Structures are given as structure tokens and as C-alpha cells.
Amino acid sequence: MSLDLRVDRSSPVPLYFQLSQQLEAAIEHGALTPGSLLGNEIELAARLGLSRPTVRQAIQSLVDKGLLVRRRGVGTQVVHSQVKRPLELSSLYDDLEAAGQRPATKVLVNTVVPASAEVAAALGVEEGSDVHRVERLRLAHGEPMAYLCNYLPPGLIDLDTEQLETTGLYRLMRAAGITLHSARQSIGARAASAAEAERLGEDEGEGAPLLTMQRTTFDDTGRAVEFGTHTYRPSRYSFEFQLLVRS
Amino acid sequence: MSLDLRVDRSSPVPLYFQLSQQLEAAIEHGALTPGSLLGNEIELAARLGLSRPTVRQAIQSLVDKGLLVRRRGVGTQVVHSQVKRPLELSSLYDDLEAAGQRPATKVLVNTVVPASAEVAAALGVEEGSDVHRVERLRLAHGEPMAYLCNYLPPGLIDLDTEQLETTGLYRLMRAAGITLHSARQSIGARAASAAEAERLGEDEGEGAPLLTMQRTTFDDTGRAVEFGTHTYRPSRYSFEFQLLVRS
DNA sequence: AAGTGGTCTAGACCACGGT
DNA sequence: CCGTGGTCTAGACCACTTA
């Protein structure tokens, strides 16, 4: 059926990006079915009036996303997949909002404290120097879901309690011009203390299983911009993500 | 210091790959320090006798890995980082081996069973059709660390109990010519049943917190090749990984 | 204004997979 | 053998950052 592809050369959007978006959309809503061939690059380039490298760049970006597979001597195929989106550095707030869970946040603490050894090591600052400390309780449908304790280096961002209650920390950082780049995460589990169980509303009380996550986030210059220790109610939350095999 | 870079045109290894490997090695052992500029692409291309697109391809691959950052009008910098390796589809066996933990495996069950509704949905086979079922206990230093229950579609791979005890499932699949492509994971926590606690040697017994993981793995044609339900002793294991922000 | 990366072209030859 | 993707070249112009 030949797929209606076209590029707009007067647009400021790069040509390869226009093409990759259209291909992705075609895959998304089923115009390109799993397993179907994409047709060779030279023909595709000729049809669109583009050079082969430009077409390759578009296709490669979708291969990197895991939507397409290329095989020498065969061609480029749509992956056969239940595959949807790759793992990304996600915000719990955004995750909940996307799931239609109506997230709410209660800021418990928003202050400046001297950095403990652990926090200093994670953020790359002097032990005992001032860092921001924010403790929040995240609720969904009025039920506690997670307890979030975060540390931030000073002077990076203005931590307004009201803003923290209406949006996520990541969104605030991005709005402050910080380009998030990578994060190191550790996910584990342990038994709750009596105080933790109480805080999260776990009826089981002390000893109830908790899902824990520690994360240090870096901006594009490699500086640590946030260190967080989070605990989740496992009955309410789990981490779901998609991995791609690195080639 | 100018960094001793060179390419071997008689090698079958692609030029861009030779270059990216040398740059990565230079970053790894500190010849290129965090924050340092890489010098402009044109000059680098001229110095190596390569074309600019080839040099760009080398640099881009390191940008994708999170080792370099590019800025228009500024240049290409080494990321400032504690950043090491990106998240990959990992094998518990390989992880443990890399950590010097001397993994051992005890195969508890290796049989063929009719697929339950959950397994059938995950593997994309008919409910009640035959699937392989493997239950293993993974030990490190002689201590139980995880209980692994996996299902595989029939006819994919020869599941030899002896091989399963000496290596990981992923390595067996790769050796059988299966190209792993992506996986969908869910990580959570819950309380152990009495039997589970016993199996993992948790003294706390029933109610002890467990770290749980469910994973469906797909090959490069998008077919599900493995579905697993794993439980880990949280005192012995946690998931550690690095995320990159998708651009 | 100068220098950087971002995009794009129009070719070329090679390696691999299937016939 | 032919067709595919994989790699590579030698240019070009543009957009952005910094001084």
C-alpha cells in the first residue's frame, strides 16, 4: 500500500527526524505491521528525494529505539513486538499522572541541613556543607504510595514548597534549565520499621515489606544534581520498564 | 599531550569503531579527563586522515553511551562523571560472576508442563500447550540468593540440566543462536510465604520481605523466548543500574 | 566575527545473506 | 549471483555559542 511519506523542506525540523517520526507513527497505529519489510534504503531515498545517508539516519534512530531490525541481505523489518517504549529516567509524579492516578504530594520537610557522609559522597560536596533536604509523601487516590527523601546541592534550584506539592521534582529541575542526563539507581527491599509503616499507612505495621530505591541523578556536565532515598508500598507500586540489549 | 590516536586501514574493524574504542579507553584510564575538550571534529578528522562523518560516527556512539557531551559553539567534552556503564539486559549469573561471587546453581525442576493462562499470555502460546519449566536456586558463596522460575516455548533450545547448573540461561540461549533483543521487566516486593522463606533460607520465616522480578524476554524477531518469575533475598541482592535520559 | 557542532548531498566500494 | 545493509569520502551550508 506504499505508505504516504513526505518531507517538508521548508520546515526547520531536520529531514531525517521528519521521516523517523512518520515511520514511528505508521508503526504505532499499524500502517506498518510487525514483520513487514520497509523496502530498501536507496529506493526509499529516491522516492522522497533524499540522500541515502539521511534516510539511514532516520531508520537508525528507530533501530536504536528497538522498533526496527536490520539484516544484511534481507532488509529492514518492523519488530514483531509487544515492544513499546524503552526505559527512561522517569518521574514518579509523571508516571502516576500518565496512569490517571491523580497524584498528590504532601511536603513534610523542606529545609537546609549539613550533608551526611553518604549524601556528601553521592552529591560530590564536602561532608557537613549545606544541602537542601526535602521529604515528601506521595499519594494516589488519597492513599499513601511512597515516601520520598531527596537531597540537592545548594544554589541549584529554588525549592518552593507550594510548587513541590503541585508537580514533580524533575519537572522543576528541567524548568530551571537543568538538563538531566543520567542516573544511577539501586532497587531493593527490606522490612519496614514501625515509624515507616505508620507513615505509609501499612496496617501490617513493623516488618511489612517495603520496596526501596536510591537514585543519584546527574546533569549533562556530569555533576550530581539530586540524591534520593525512596520507599514504596509494594502493594501499590512496582517498577515496570523495558530494556534493550546493548549491541 | 595530544593523545596518541591512530587507525589501521588494513583491519577489518570499522574505522569509526577503532576510533571510538580508543577514545573510550582513553576516557576509561584517565588520559582524557572529565570536562576536557576533545578538539573539533574537522581537525581530528584531518589528523587521522579520516572524513568528518566517520569521526562524527565514532563520537556519536560515545555520546549515546553517555561518555561524551556535545554542545554547539562549545565543543565535545568528556562527561564529568561517576558514570560508568549503561543499563543492559543482564544475567544474574553473569552479574554474580563479574562480582567475583562464585555463583552456583541447583536445578530443582526441569520439565515440560501445560502453559497456565499467565504463561501463555506472556509467551504468546496457546493456554494448555506444552512449555518448558525450569526452577533453579541460585547460590553465592554457598548461600541461597535467589529462586528462579522460568518458562520457555518448546523447540527453542535444548535444556540440559547439567549445562543449566554451570552457566546462565541467557548464555545458553545466545549459544543456541538466539539473538536477545529486549525485555519487559517488573520489579516489586512482597512478603514471603513460609515455603518461600524456607527455600531461600530466610530465618525470619513467613512474612520476610522478598524482592521480586518478572521478566519476559524477546528475540530480534519480537517473539517471546522466555518468561521468568524470580524472587531474591533482599539482604543479599539488589538491582543496580544506570539510566540515560532519552533524547 | 569566529568557531563549533548539526544537517545534508551524491556518489563509492565492501561484506554478508539468500538464490 | 544479486540485493541488501555497512562503511566511507569530500565536500557544502546552516544554527548556535561565545567573545
Short mmCIF file of C-alpha atoms (C1' of nucleotides) in Angstrom, two decimals:
data_model
loop_
_atom_site.label_atom_id
_atom_site.label_comp_id
_atom_site.label_asym_id
_atom_site.label_seq_id
_atom_site.Cartn_x
_atom_site.Cartn_y
_atom_site.Cartn_z
CA MET A 1 0.00 0.00 0.00
CA SER A 2 3.13 2.09 -0.22
CA LEU A 3 2.68 4.39 2.80
CA ASP A 4 2.20 8.07 2.31
CA LEU A 5 5.55 9.55 3.27
CA ARG A 6 6.62 13.09 2.57
CA VAL A 7 9.04 15.67 3.88
CA ASP A 8 8.73 19.41 4.16
CA ARG A 9 11.96 21.05 3.15
CA SER A 10 10.83 24.47 4.33
CA SER A 11 10.37 23.18 7.86
CA PRO A 12 13.11 23.78 10.42
CA VAL A 13 12.63 20.20 11.59
CA PRO A 14 15.51 18.05 10.30
CA LEU A 15 14.55 15.88 7.35
CA TYR A 16 15.73 12.67 8.99
CA PHE A 17 13.61 13.48 12.01
CA GLN A 18 10.51 14.17 9.94
CA LEU A 19 10.96 10.80 8.32
CA SER A 20 11.59 8.89 11.53
CA GLN A 21 8.53 10.46 13.14
CA GLN A 22 6.34 9.42 10.24
CA LEU A 23 7.70 5.90 10.29
CA GLU A 24 7.21 5.66 14.03
CA ALA A 25 3.66 6.90 13.72
CA ALA A 26 3.00 4.38 10.94
CA ILE A 27 4.27 1.59 13.16
CA GLU A 28 2.35 2.89 16.15
CA HIS A 29 -1.06 2.90 14.52
CA GLY A 30 -0.49 -0.21 12.49
CA ALA A 31 0.03 1.11 8.97
CA LEU A 32 3.33 -0.76 9.13
CA THR A 33 2.64 -4.19 10.51
CA PRO A 34 5.14 -6.23 12.53
CA GLY A 35 7.42 -8.28 10.33
CA SER A 36 6.77 -6.21 7.22
CA LEU A 37 9.71 -5.05 5.15
CA LEU A 38 10.44 -1.38 4.85
CA GLY A 39 11.87 -1.51 1.34
CA ASN A 40 15.45 -0.80 0.56
CA GLU A 41 17.06 2.45 1.51
CA ILE A 42 18.07 3.54 -1.96
CA GLU A 43 14.57 3.24 -3.32
CA LEU A 44 13.14 5.00 -0.28
CA ALA A 45 15.65 7.81 -0.62
CA ALA A 46 14.81 8.23 -4.29
CA ARG A 47 11.10 8.26 -3.61
CA LEU A 48 11.44 11.01 -1.03
CA GLY A 49 14.09 12.97 -2.84
CA LEU A 50 16.56 12.50 0.00
CA SER A 51 20.09 11.19 0.07
CA ARG A 52 20.75 7.72 1.36
CA PRO A 53 22.63 8.83 4.50
CA THR A 54 19.69 10.96 5.54
CA VAL A 55 17.29 8.06 5.15
CA ARG A 56 19.73 5.83 7.04
CA GLN A 57 19.86 8.31 9.89
CA ALA A 58 16.09 8.20 10.19
CA ILE A 59 15.98 4.42 10.11
CA GLN A 60 18.89 4.08 12.54
CA SER A 61 17.15 6.18 15.16
CA LEU A 62 14.22 3.75 15.08
CA VAL A 63 16.56 0.78 15.24
CA ASP A 64 18.07 2.34 18.35
CA LYS A 65 14.61 2.66 19.82
CA GLY A 66 14.01 -1.01 19.17
CA LEU A 67 11.21 -0.53 16.66
CA LEU A 68 13.07 -1.80 13.61
CA VAL A 69 15.60 -4.53 12.90
CA ARG A 70 18.02 -4.53 10.01
CA ARG A 71 19.57 -7.60 8.43
CA ARG A 72 22.11 -7.64 5.68
CA GLY A 73 20.83 -9.28 2.57
CA VAL A 74 17.28 -9.24 3.92
CA GLY A 75 16.13 -5.72 4.61
CA THR A 76 14.66 -3.62 7.37
CA GLN A 77 11.74 -5.10 9.26
CA VAL A 78 9.29 -3.85 11.81
CA VAL A 79 9.94 -5.65 15.05
CA HIS A 80 7.33 -8.24 15.91
CA SER A 81 6.54 -6.76 19.14
CA GLN A 82 4.68 -6.10 22.20
CA VAL A 83 7.58 -3.71 22.50
CA LYS A 84 6.50 -0.25 23.35
CA ARG A 85 8.68 2.30 25.00
CA PRO A 86 12.25 1.97 26.21
CA LEU A 87 13.31 2.62 29.73
CA GLU A 88 13.64 6.25 30.55
CA LEU A 89 14.57 8.30 33.51
CA SER A 90 11.10 8.67 34.88
CA SER A 91 9.47 10.76 37.49
CA LEU A 92 7.08 9.05 39.85
CA TYR A 93 4.80 12.06 39.57
CA ASP A 94 4.67 11.86 35.78
CA ASP A 95 4.22 8.09 35.90
CA LEU A 96 1.24 8.40 38.17
CA GLU A 97 -0.27 11.24 36.20
CA ALA A 98 0.12 9.27 32.96
CA ALA A 99 -1.64 6.35 34.61
CA GLY A 100 -4.53 8.61 35.52
CA GLN A 101 -3.87 8.20 39.22
CA ARG A 102 -4.28 11.84 40.25
CA PRO A 103 -1.06 12.15 42.22
CA ALA A 104 -0.86 14.41 45.22
CA THR A 105 2.15 15.41 47.24
CA LYS A 106 2.48 16.43 50.85
CA VAL A 107 5.74 18.17 51.66
CA LEU A 108 6.79 17.05 55.13
CA VAL A 109 10.15 18.79 55.32
CA ASN A 110 11.81 21.44 53.16
CA THR A 111 14.97 22.70 54.79
CA VAL A 112 18.72 23.02 54.65
CA VAL A 113 20.88 20.58 56.59
CA PRO A 114 24.57 19.69 56.80
CA ALA A 115 25.45 16.85 54.45
CA SER A 116 25.93 13.44 55.99
CA ALA A 117 28.82 11.33 54.74
CA GLU A 118 26.51 9.35 52.46
CA VAL A 119 24.85 12.43 51.00
CA ALA A 120 28.17 14.23 50.58
CA ALA A 121 29.63 11.27 48.70
CA ALA A 122 26.61 10.99 46.44
CA LEU A 123 26.43 14.69 45.60
CA GLY A 124 30.16 15.26 45.48
CA VAL A 125 30.17 18.02 48.11
CA GLU A 126 32.05 18.46 51.38
CA GLU A 127 30.72 16.50 54.32
CA GLY A 128 28.93 18.89 56.63
CA SER A 129 28.31 21.53 53.95
CA ASP A 130 24.81 22.82 53.41
CA VAL A 131 22.43 20.82 51.23
CA HIS A 132 18.70 21.01 50.68
CA ARG A 133 16.61 18.27 52.19
CA VAL A 134 13.09 17.60 51.04
CA GLU A 135 10.82 14.94 52.45
CA ARG A 136 7.58 14.25 50.66
CA LEU A 137 4.72 11.84 50.90
CA ARG A 138 3.29 10.88 47.53
CA LEU A 139 -0.38 9.90 47.44
CA ALA A 140 -2.58 8.43 44.76
CA HIS A 141 -6.36 8.49 45.18
CA GLY A 142 -5.70 9.84 48.66
CA GLU A 143 -3.73 6.75 49.69
CA PRO A 144 -0.04 6.98 50.63
CA MET A 145 2.07 5.35 47.98
CA ALA A 146 5.64 6.40 48.58
CA TYR A 147 7.85 8.32 50.95
CA LEU A 148 10.49 10.36 49.14
CA CYS A 149 13.53 11.89 50.77
CA ASN A 150 15.74 13.95 48.47
CA TYR A 151 18.93 15.95 48.81
CA LEU A 152 20.04 18.67 46.42
CA PRO A 153 23.23 20.72 46.24
CA PRO A 154 22.76 24.37 47.22
CA GLY A 155 22.14 27.17 44.75
CA LEU A 156 20.90 24.89 42.02
CA ILE A 157 17.20 25.50 42.19
CA ASP A 158 14.69 27.39 44.26
CA LEU A 159 12.71 24.81 46.19
CA ASP A 160 9.30 26.28 46.64
CA THR A 161 7.11 24.13 48.87
CA GLU A 162 3.96 25.07 47.00
CA GLN A 163 5.46 24.12 43.65
CA LEU A 164 6.71 20.85 45.10
CA GLU A 165 3.15 19.99 46.05
CA THR A 166 1.78 20.53 42.57
CA THR A 167 4.43 18.96 40.37
CA GLY A 168 7.42 16.63 40.38
CA LEU A 169 10.98 17.45 41.30
CA TYR A 170 12.28 16.54 37.85
CA ARG A 171 9.91 18.92 36.18
CA LEU A 172 11.06 21.71 38.48
CA MET A 173 14.68 20.98 37.65
CA ARG A 174 14.04 20.95 33.93
CA ALA A 175 12.11 24.20 34.23
CA ALA A 176 15.15 25.68 35.99
CA GLY A 177 17.23 24.95 32.90
CA ILE A 178 18.92 21.83 34.22
CA THR A 179 19.46 19.19 31.55
CA LEU A 180 19.07 15.79 33.14
CA HIS A 181 21.48 13.32 31.66
CA SER A 182 21.75 10.08 33.58
CA ALA A 183 21.03 8.44 36.90
CA ARG A 184 22.41 5.63 38.96
CA GLN A 185 19.72 3.60 40.65
CA SER A 186 19.57 0.84 43.15
CA ILE A 187 16.33 -1.00 43.82
CA GLY A 188 15.89 -3.32 46.77
CA ALA A 189 13.54 -4.38 49.51
CA ARG A 190 13.55 -4.56 53.29
CA ALA A 191 11.28 -4.71 56.28
CA ALA A 192 9.64 -1.50 57.45
CA SER A 193 10.30 0.00 60.84
CA ALA A 194 7.27 0.83 62.93
CA ALA A 195 7.62 4.52 62.00
CA GLU A 196 7.88 3.78 58.31
CA ALA A 197 4.86 1.52 58.31
CA GLU A 198 2.89 4.17 60.15
CA ARG A 199 3.99 6.87 57.71
CA LEU A 200 2.87 4.86 54.70
CA GLY A 201 -0.31 3.66 56.32
CA GLU A 202 0.67 -0.01 56.18
CA ASP A 203 -1.65 -1.84 58.51
CA GLU A 204 0.78 -4.70 58.87
CA GLY A 205 3.00 -2.39 60.91
CA GLU A 206 6.61 -3.13 61.70
CA GLY A 207 8.12 -5.77 59.44
CA ALA A 208 5.89 -5.04 56.45
CA PRO A 209 7.87 -5.40 53.21
CA LEU A 210 8.99 -2.17 51.58
CA LEU A 211 10.28 -1.55 48.09
CA THR A 212 13.26 0.81 48.22
CA MET A 213 15.03 2.90 45.64
CA GLN A 214 18.11 5.05 45.85
CA ARG A 215 18.96 7.31 42.99
CA THR A 216 21.62 9.83 42.14
CA THR A 217 20.84 11.98 39.12
CA PHE A 218 23.47 13.76 37.01
CA ASP A 219 23.12 16.66 34.60
CA ASP A 220 24.82 16.85 31.24
CA THR A 221 28.04 18.14 32.73
CA GLY A 222 28.21 15.09 34.97
CA ARG A 223 27.52 16.94 38.20
CA ALA A 224 25.22 15.23 40.68
CA VAL A 225 22.06 17.32 40.94
CA GLU A 226 19.96 15.13 43.19
CA PHE A 227 20.23 12.22 45.57
CA GLY A 228 17.12 10.47 46.77
CA THR A 229 16.13 7.66 49.07
CA HIS A 230 12.62 6.48 48.40
CA THR A 231 10.41 3.82 49.94
CA TYR A 232 7.31 2.48 48.21
CA ARG A 233 4.36 0.42 49.35
CA PRO A 234 4.82 -2.72 47.31
CA SER A 235 1.10 -3.41 47.32
CA ARG A 236 0.63 -0.13 45.48
CA TYR A 237 3.68 0.25 43.31
CA SER A 238 6.24 -1.67 41.31
CA PHE A 239 8.85 -0.65 38.77
CA GLU A 240 7.98 -1.56 35.21
CA PHE A 241 10.30 -0.99 32.34
CA GLN A 242 11.59 -2.16 29.04
CA LEU A 243 15.22 -2.96 28.34
CA LEU A 244 17.05 -3.13 25.06
CA VAL A 245 20.05 -5.33 24.62
CA ARG A 246 23.03 -3.18 24.00
CA SER A 247 24.82 -4.03 20.83
CA MET B 1 49.53 15.72 25.48
CA SER B 2 47.54 15.34 22.28
CA LEU B 3 46.55 11.69 22.72
CA ASP B 4 48.06 9.03 20.56
CA LEU B 5 45.25 8.11 18.19
CA ARG B 6 45.68 6.04 15.09
CA VAL B 7 43.66 3.81 12.82
CA ASP B 8 44.60 0.68 10.95
CA ARG B 9 43.12 0.74 7.48
CA SER B 10 44.06 -2.86 6.79
CA SER B 11 42.00 -4.05 9.74
CA PRO B 12 38.51 -5.39 9.11
CA VAL B 13 37.35 -3.43 12.16
CA PRO B 14 35.43 -0.34 11.01
CA LEU B 15 37.42 2.87 11.28
CA TYR B 16 34.77 4.65 13.34
CA PHE B 17 34.78 1.74 15.74
CA GLN B 18 38.56 1.72 16.09
CA LEU B 19 38.39 5.40 16.93
CA SER B 20 35.54 5.12 19.41
CA GLN B 21 37.28 2.26 21.19
CA GLN B 22 40.47 4.27 21.57
CA LEU B 23 38.56 7.28 22.84
CA GLU B 24 36.63 5.14 25.29
CA ALA B 25 39.84 3.56 26.54
CA ALA B 26 41.42 7.00 26.92
CA ILE B 27 38.46 8.13 28.99
CA GLU B 28 38.44 4.93 30.98
CA HIS B 29 42.03 5.11 32.16
CA GLY B 30 42.08 8.86 32.57
CA ALA B 31 44.09 10.03 29.57
CA LEU B 32 41.05 12.12 28.77
CA THR B 33 39.92 13.79 31.96
CA PRO B 34 36.30 14.73 32.74
CA GLY B 35 35.38 18.13 31.38
CA SER B 36 38.24 18.23 28.90
CA LEU B 37 37.52 19.25 25.33
CA LEU B 38 38.02 16.75 22.57
CA GLY B 39 39.04 19.24 19.90
CA ASN B 40 36.94 19.97 16.87
CA GLU B 41 35.88 17.26 14.52
CA ILE B 42 37.46 18.69 11.39
CA GLU B 43 40.89 18.93 12.95
CA LEU B 44 40.55 15.45 14.40
CA ALA B 45 39.49 14.06 11.04
CA ALA B 46 42.44 15.71 9.32
CA ARG B 47 44.87 14.43 11.92
CA LEU B 48 43.70 10.85 11.48
CA GLY B 49 43.23 11.02 7.75
CA LEU B 50 39.52 10.29 8.07
CA SER B 51 36.47 12.07 6.77
CA ARG B 52 34.39 14.12 9.11
CA PRO B 53 31.29 11.85 9.00
CA THR B 54 33.43 8.92 10.09
CA VAL B 55 34.81 10.84 13.03
CA ARG B 56 31.31 12.00 13.90
CA GLN B 57 30.07 8.43 13.89
CA ALA B 58 32.75 7.47 16.39
CA ILE B 59 31.98 10.41 18.64
CA GLN B 60 28.23 9.90 18.38
CA SER B 61 28.48 6.33 19.60
CA LEU B 62 30.19 7.57 22.75
CA VAL B 63 27.61 10.31 23.18
CA ASP B 64 24.95 7.60 23.01
CA LYS B 65 26.79 5.70 25.70
CA GLY B 66 26.77 8.77 27.88
CA LEU B 67 30.54 9.27 27.93
CA LEU B 68 30.66 12.48 25.90
CA VAL B 69 28.51 15.58 25.59
CA ARG B 70 28.38 17.83 22.58
CA ARG B 71 27.39 21.48 22.55
CA ARG B 72 27.10 23.69 19.55
CA GLY B 73 29.57 26.52 19.62
CA VAL B 74 31.43 24.90 22.50
CA GLY B 75 32.77 21.52 21.53
CA THR B 76 32.75 17.93 22.66
CA GLN B 77 33.51 17.31 26.34
CA VAL B 78 34.15 14.26 28.42
CA VAL B 79 31.27 13.88 30.84
CA HIS B 80 32.16 14.79 34.38
CA SER B 81 31.16 11.57 35.71
CA GLN B 82 30.93 8.78 38.06
CA VAL B 83 29.06 7.46 35.05
CA LYS B 84 30.16 4.01 34.10
CA ARG B 85 28.07 1.56 32.18
CA PRO B 86 24.53 1.88 30.92
CA LEU B 87 21.77 -0.47 31.83
CA GLU B 88 21.84 -3.67 29.93
CA LEU B 89 19.84 -6.81 29.80
CA SER B 90 21.80 -8.66 32.38
CA SER B 91 22.04 -12.17 33.55
CA LEU B 92 22.13 -12.78 37.27
CA TYR B 93 24.72 -15.44 36.69
CA ASP B 94 26.99 -13.09 34.78
CA ASP B 95 26.43 -10.33 37.32
CA LEU B 96 27.50 -12.56 40.15
CA GLU B 97 30.46 -13.91 38.27
CA ALA B 98 31.61 -10.41 37.40
CA ALA B 99 31.36 -9.50 41.08
CA GLY B 100 33.57 -12.44 41.95
CA GLN B 101 30.82 -14.17 43.86
CA ARG B 102 31.34 -17.68 42.52
CA PRO B 103 27.76 -18.39 41.54
CA ALA B 104 26.34 -21.87 41.76
CA THR B 105 23.05 -23.17 40.52
CA LYS B 106 20.89 -26.01 41.73
CA VAL B 107 18.26 -27.12 39.23
CA LEU B 108 15.16 -28.06 41.21
CA VAL B 109 12.83 -28.78 38.32
CA ASN B 110 13.40 -29.20 34.57
CA THR B 111 10.28 -30.45 32.90
CA VAL B 112 7.52 -29.78 30.41
CA VAL B 113 4.15 -28.56 31.66
CA PRO B 114 0.95 -27.19 30.13
CA ALA B 115 1.01 -23.39 29.98
CA SER B 116 -1.06 -21.56 32.55
CA ALA B 117 -3.04 -18.55 31.40
CA GLU B 118 -0.35 -16.18 32.66
CA VAL B 119 2.49 -18.07 31.00
CA ALA B 120 0.56 -18.48 27.76
CA ALA B 121 -0.13 -14.76 27.61
CA ALA B 122 3.48 -13.88 28.30
CA LEU B 123 4.94 -16.28 25.75
CA GLY B 124 2.24 -15.85 23.17
CA VAL B 125 1.30 -19.53 23.01
CA GLU B 126 -1.96 -21.38 23.45
CA GLU B 127 -3.13 -21.89 27.02
CA GLY B 128 -2.53 -25.51 27.95
CA SER B 129 0.11 -26.11 25.27
CA ASP B 130 3.45 -27.56 26.27
CA VAL B 131 6.13 -25.25 27.63
CA HIS B 132 9.41 -25.89 29.40
CA ARG B 133 9.51 -25.10 33.07
CA VAL B 134 12.78 -24.69 34.90
CA GLU B 135 13.12 -23.96 38.59
CA ARG B 136 16.55 -23.08 39.90
CA LEU B 137 18.09 -21.97 43.13
CA ARG B 138 20.96 -19.57 42.69
CA LEU B 139 23.64 -19.55 45.36
CA ALA B 140 26.60 -17.32 46.03
CA HIS B 141 29.30 -18.45 48.44
CA GLY B 142 27.06 -21.41 49.20
CA GLU B 143 24.22 -19.19 50.43
CA PRO B 144 20.86 -19.11 48.64
CA MET B 145 20.42 -15.81 46.89
CA ALA B 146 17.53 -16.20 44.51
CA TYR B 147 14.84 -18.59 43.38
CA LEU B 148 14.30 -18.53 39.64
CA CYS B 149 11.32 -19.99 37.84
CA ASN B 150 11.42 -19.75 34.06
CA TYR B 151 9.18 -20.82 31.19
CA LEU B 152 10.32 -21.27 27.61
CA PRO B 153 8.42 -22.05 24.45
CA PRO B 154 9.01 -25.58 23.12
CA GLY B 155 11.59 -26.42 20.49
CA LEU B 156 13.65 -23.32 21.03
CA ILE B 157 16.57 -24.71 22.94
CA ASP B 158 17.74 -27.93 24.43
CA LEU B 159 17.55 -27.50 28.18
CA ASP B 160 20.28 -29.66 29.58
CA THR B 161 20.20 -29.79 33.37
CA GLU B 162 23.94 -30.09 33.63
CA GLN B 163 24.54 -27.06 31.46
CA LEU B 164 21.97 -25.12 33.45
CA GLU B 165 23.97 -25.79 36.58
CA THR B 166 27.21 -24.46 35.14
CA THR B 167 26.11 -21.35 33.29
CA GLY B 168 23.24 -18.90 32.90
CA LEU B 169 20.11 -19.28 30.83
CA TYR B 170 20.92 -16.26 28.68
CA ARG B 171 24.28 -17.65 27.77
CA LEU B 172 22.66 -20.91 26.71
CA MET B 173 20.18 -19.07 24.55
CA ARG B 174 22.85 -16.99 22.87
CA ALA B 175 24.89 -20.11 22.27
CA ALA B 176 21.85 -21.63 20.58
CA GLY B 177 21.87 -18.79 18.08
CA ILE B 178 19.08 -16.75 19.65
CA THR B 179 19.63 -13.01 19.39
CA LEU B 180 18.23 -11.39 22.50
CA HIS B 181 16.67 -8.08 21.73
CA SER B 182 14.60 -6.63 24.54
CA ALA B 183 12.84 -7.48 27.76
CA ARG B 184 9.94 -6.22 29.76
CA GLN B 185 10.60 -6.22 33.48
CA SER B 186 8.62 -5.58 36.58
CA ILE B 187 10.33 -5.27 39.94
CA GLY B 188 8.42 -5.29 43.19
CA ALA B 189 8.40 -6.60 46.72
CA ARG B 190 6.14 -8.70 48.90
CA ALA B 191 6.10 -10.85 51.99
CA ALA B 192 7.40 -14.41 51.72
CA SER B 193 5.22 -17.40 52.30
CA ALA B 194 6.54 -19.97 54.74
CA ALA B 195 7.65 -22.22 51.87
CA GLU B 196 9.45 -19.40 50.09
CA ALA B 197 11.29 -18.32 53.21
CA GLU B 198 12.34 -21.91 53.83
CA ARG B 199 13.52 -22.32 50.25
CA LEU B 200 15.70 -19.21 50.42
CA GLY B 201 16.95 -19.95 53.90
CA GLU B 202 15.47 -16.81 55.39
CA ASP B 203 15.47 -17.27 59.15
CA GLU B 204 12.72 -14.73 59.60
CA GLY B 205 10.35 -17.22 58.05
CA GLU B 206 6.89 -16.32 56.81
CA GLY B 207 6.43 -12.60 56.20
CA ALA B 208 10.10 -11.91 55.46
CA PRO B 209 10.41 -9.26 52.72
CA LEU B 210 11.22 -10.56 49.26
CA LEU B 211 12.41 -8.70 46.18
CA THR B 212 10.54 -9.95 43.12
CA MET B 213 11.15 -9.67 39.42
CA GLN B 214 9.10 -10.77 36.45
CA ARG B 215 10.63 -10.65 33.04
CA THR B 216 9.62 -11.53 29.51
CA THR B 217 12.48 -11.58 27.02
CA PHE B 218 12.10 -11.14 23.27
CA ASP B 219 14.42 -12.04 20.43
CA ASP B 220 15.08 -9.84 17.45
CA THR B 221 12.01 -11.04 15.61
CA GLY B 222 9.87 -9.95 18.53
CA ARG B 223 8.94 -13.44 19.66
CA ALA B 224 8.89 -14.08 23.40
CA VAL B 225 11.66 -16.54 24.18
CA GLU B 226 11.49 -16.63 27.96
CA PHE B 227 9.22 -15.70 30.82
CA GLY B 228 10.55 -15.74 34.35
CA THR B 229 9.34 -15.14 37.87
CA HIS B 230 12.20 -14.60 40.27
CA THR B 231 12.43 -13.93 43.97
CA TYR B 232 15.54 -12.56 45.63
CA ARG B 233 16.70 -12.30 49.21
CA PRO B 234 16.85 -8.54 49.66
CA SER B 235 19.57 -8.85 52.26
CA ARG B 236 21.77 -10.43 49.57
CA TYR B 237 20.76 -8.76 46.35
CA SER B 238 19.52 -5.51 44.87
CA PHE B 239 19.20 -4.24 41.34
CA GLU B 240 21.76 -1.63 40.40
CA PHE B 241 21.78 0.14 37.10
CA GLN B 242 22.44 3.28 35.21
CA LEU B 243 19.86 5.10 33.17
CA LEU B 244 20.34 7.58 30.37
CA VAL B 245 17.76 10.23 29.65
CA ARG B 246 16.34 9.58 26.28
CA SER B 247 16.70 12.50 23.97
"C1'" DA C 1 33.12 37.70 14.00
"C1'" DA C 2 34.91 33.30 14.65
"C1'" DG C 3 34.45 28.68 15.78
"C1'" DT C 4 31.72 24.85 16.90
"C1'" DG C 5 28.52 21.05 16.08
"C1'" DG C 6 24.03 19.89 13.11
"C1'" DT C 7 22.46 18.65 8.83
"C1'" DC C 8 22.73 17.18 4.09
"C1'" DT C 9 24.41 15.58 -0.54
"C1'" DA C 10 25.89 12.27 -4.30
"C1'" DG C 11 28.41 9.38 -5.05
"C1'" DA C 12 31.74 4.82 -3.91
"C1'" DC C 13 33.18 0.11 -2.50
"C1'" DC C 14 32.66 -3.83 0.62
"C1'" DA C 15 30.53 -7.85 3.31
"C1'" DC C 16 27.02 -10.65 4.05
"C1'" DG C 17 22.60 -13.43 3.17
"C1'" DG C 18 19.84 -15.76 0.22
"C1'" DT C 19 19.09 -17.72 -4.61
"C1'" DC D 1 24.93 -14.39 -8.44
"C1'" DC D 2 22.26 -10.35 -6.94
"C1'" DG D 3 20.35 -7.38 -3.50
"C1'" DT D 4 20.73 -5.82 0.98
"C1'" DG D 5 22.71 -3.10 4.60
"C1'" DG D 6 27.64 -1.45 6.40
"C1'" DT D 7 31.09 1.72 5.76
"C1'" DC D 8 33.39 5.70 3.87
"C1'" DT D 9 34.54 10.05 1.30
"C1'" DA D 10 34.89 15.22 0.34
"C1'" DG D 11 32.78 18.46 0.15
"C1'" DA D 12 28.55 22.13 1.42
"C1'" DC D 13 25.56 25.29 4.12
"C1'" DC D 14 23.26 26.42 8.45
"C1'" DA D 15 22.45 27.42 13.59
"C1'" DC D 16 24.15 28.21 17.74
"C1'" DT D 17 27.52 29.86 21.40
"C1'" DT D 18 30.93 32.73 22.90
"C1'" DA D 19 33.77 36.64 22.87
#
